[in-house]
Amino acid sequence: MSTYLKESIEFQQILVTVDGQPRTDFQVSLVSYGQRPGEWAANVEVDGKHGVMIENLEPGEYWIYTKVEDNPETPVLLAGRVYIR
């Protein structure tokens, strides 16, 4: 788990694989601790790496989920956690 101060703007890289193959066409959802993903957004690319921007969050723990549209599956995975203080 990464910890950031509330004022931080930080890129959090996410590595996603499906059936052992790296994927960059995933969506992300950043939710408060214990919540389930609801709204999805495209991942952010920075210097060829894919992930999510951490910014404008109130103090607390957040979970990062990923979703990959695949055929016939759509895996939704808990990709990590961040703590804002």
mmCIF file of C-alpha atoms in Angstrom:
data_model
loop_
_atom_site.group_PDB
_atom_site.id
_atom_site.type_symbol
_atom_site.label_atom_id
_atom_site.label_comp_id
_atom_site.label_asym_id
_atom_site.label_seq_id
_atom_site.Cartn_x
_atom_site.Cartn_y
_atom_site.Cartn_z
ATOM 1 C CA MET A 1 0.000 0.000 0.000
ATOM 2 C CA SER A 2 1.311 3.438 -0.915
ATOM 3 C CA THR A 3 0.792 6.429 1.375
ATOM 4 C CA TYR A 4 0.439 9.987 0.052
ATOM 5 C CA LEU A 5 -0.306 13.308 1.678
ATOM 6 C CA LYS A 6 -3.673 14.840 0.769
ATOM 7 C CA GLU A 7 -1.976 17.568 -1.303
ATOM 8 C CA SER A 8 -0.219 15.018 -3.542
ATOM 9 C CA ILE A 9 -0.810 14.546 -7.227
ATOM 10 C CA GLU A 10 0.759 11.204 -8.027
ATOM 11 C CA PHE A 11 0.677 8.645 -10.832
ATOM 12 C CA GLN A 12 0.188 5.088 -9.525
ATOM 13 C CA GLN A 13 1.276 2.491 -12.073
ATOM 14 C CA ILE A 14 -0.884 -0.625 -12.444
ATOM 15 C CA LEU A 15 0.293 -3.811 -14.127
ATOM 16 C CA VAL A 16 -2.594 -5.895 -15.498
ATOM 17 C CA THR A 17 -2.378 -9.360 -17.021
ATOM 18 C CA VAL A 18 -5.093 -11.631 -18.374
ATOM 19 C CA ASP A 19 -4.192 -15.278 -18.842
ATOM 20 C CA GLY A 20 -0.559 -14.292 -18.274
ATOM 21 C CA GLN A 21 -0.536 -11.672 -21.023
ATOM 22 C CA PRO A 22 0.064 -7.975 -20.219
ATOM 23 C CA ARG A 23 -2.864 -5.667 -20.994
ATOM 24 C CA THR A 24 -3.013 -1.890 -21.340
ATOM 25 C CA ASP A 25 -6.656 -1.586 -22.421
ATOM 26 C CA PHE A 26 -8.108 -1.667 -18.911
ATOM 27 C CA GLN A 27 -10.390 0.666 -17.003
ATOM 28 C CA VAL A 28 -9.917 1.781 -13.386
ATOM 29 C CA SER A 29 -12.148 2.567 -10.439
ATOM 30 C CA LEU A 30 -10.837 4.225 -7.267
ATOM 31 C CA VAL A 31 -13.188 3.760 -4.292
ATOM 32 C CA SER A 32 -13.164 4.258 -0.530
ATOM 33 C CA TYR A 33 -12.087 1.311 1.640
ATOM 34 C CA GLY A 34 -14.542 -1.567 1.499
ATOM 35 C CA GLN A 35 -16.658 -0.128 -1.316
ATOM 36 C CA ARG A 36 -17.315 -1.909 -4.574
ATOM 37 C CA PRO A 37 -16.378 -0.342 -7.916
ATOM 38 C CA GLY A 38 -19.150 1.613 -9.576
ATOM 39 C CA GLU A 39 -17.900 4.235 -11.993
ATOM 40 C CA TRP A 40 -15.128 3.309 -14.391
ATOM 41 C CA ALA A 41 -12.628 5.508 -16.225
ATOM 42 C CA ALA A 42 -9.939 4.875 -18.817
ATOM 43 C CA ASN A 43 -6.490 4.324 -17.347
ATOM 44 C CA VAL A 44 -3.906 7.094 -17.567
ATOM 45 C CA GLU A 45 -0.692 6.644 -19.556
ATOM 46 C CA VAL A 46 2.475 8.388 -18.336
ATOM 47 C CA ASP A 47 5.825 7.684 -20.029
ATOM 48 C CA GLY A 48 4.468 4.455 -21.547
ATOM 49 C CA LYS A 49 3.199 3.153 -18.187
ATOM 50 C CA HIS A 50 -0.493 2.683 -17.428
ATOM 51 C CA GLY A 51 -2.282 3.388 -14.168
ATOM 52 C CA VAL A 52 -4.322 5.967 -12.263
ATOM 53 C CA MET A 53 -3.718 9.515 -11.040
ATOM 54 C CA ILE A 54 -4.073 9.961 -7.286
ATOM 55 C CA GLU A 55 -5.359 13.485 -6.588
ATOM 56 C CA ASN A 56 -8.058 15.444 -4.753
ATOM 57 C CA LEU A 57 -8.822 12.645 -2.268
ATOM 58 C CA GLU A 58 -9.844 13.106 1.341
ATOM 59 C CA PRO A 59 -7.777 11.321 4.014
ATOM 60 C CA GLY A 60 -8.478 7.601 4.249
ATOM 61 C CA GLU A 61 -7.830 4.304 2.529
ATOM 62 C CA TYR A 62 -8.810 3.745 -1.105
ATOM 63 C CA TRP A 63 -8.942 0.605 -3.212
ATOM 64 C CA ILE A 64 -7.950 0.519 -6.884
ATOM 65 C CA TYR A 65 -9.907 -1.850 -9.117
ATOM 66 C CA THR A 66 -9.284 -2.715 -12.754
ATOM 67 C CA LYS A 67 -11.635 -4.097 -15.392
ATOM 68 C CA VAL A 68 -10.647 -5.619 -18.727
ATOM 69 C CA GLU A 69 -13.227 -6.114 -21.461
ATOM 70 C CA ASP A 70 -12.353 -9.513 -22.905
ATOM 71 C CA ASN A 71 -14.317 -12.111 -24.807
ATOM 72 C CA PRO A 72 -16.151 -13.933 -23.269
ATOM 73 C CA GLU A 73 -14.881 -12.705 -19.866
ATOM 74 C CA THR A 74 -14.720 -9.331 -18.103
ATOM 75 C CA PRO A 75 -12.346 -9.747 -15.157
ATOM 76 C CA VAL A 76 -12.609 -7.163 -12.362
ATOM 77 C CA LEU A 77 -9.577 -7.247 -10.060
ATOM 78 C CA LEU A 78 -8.432 -5.488 -6.904
ATOM 79 C CA ALA A 79 -5.187 -3.967 -8.158
ATOM 80 C CA GLY A 80 -3.969 -2.230 -4.998
ATOM 81 C CA ARG A 81 -4.623 0.181 -2.182
ATOM 82 C CA VAL A 82 -3.532 3.717 -1.406
ATOM 83 C CA TYR A 83 -3.718 5.586 1.854
ATOM 84 C CA ILE A 84 -4.200 9.370 1.945
ATOM 85 C CA ARG A 85 -3.225 11.238 5.107
#
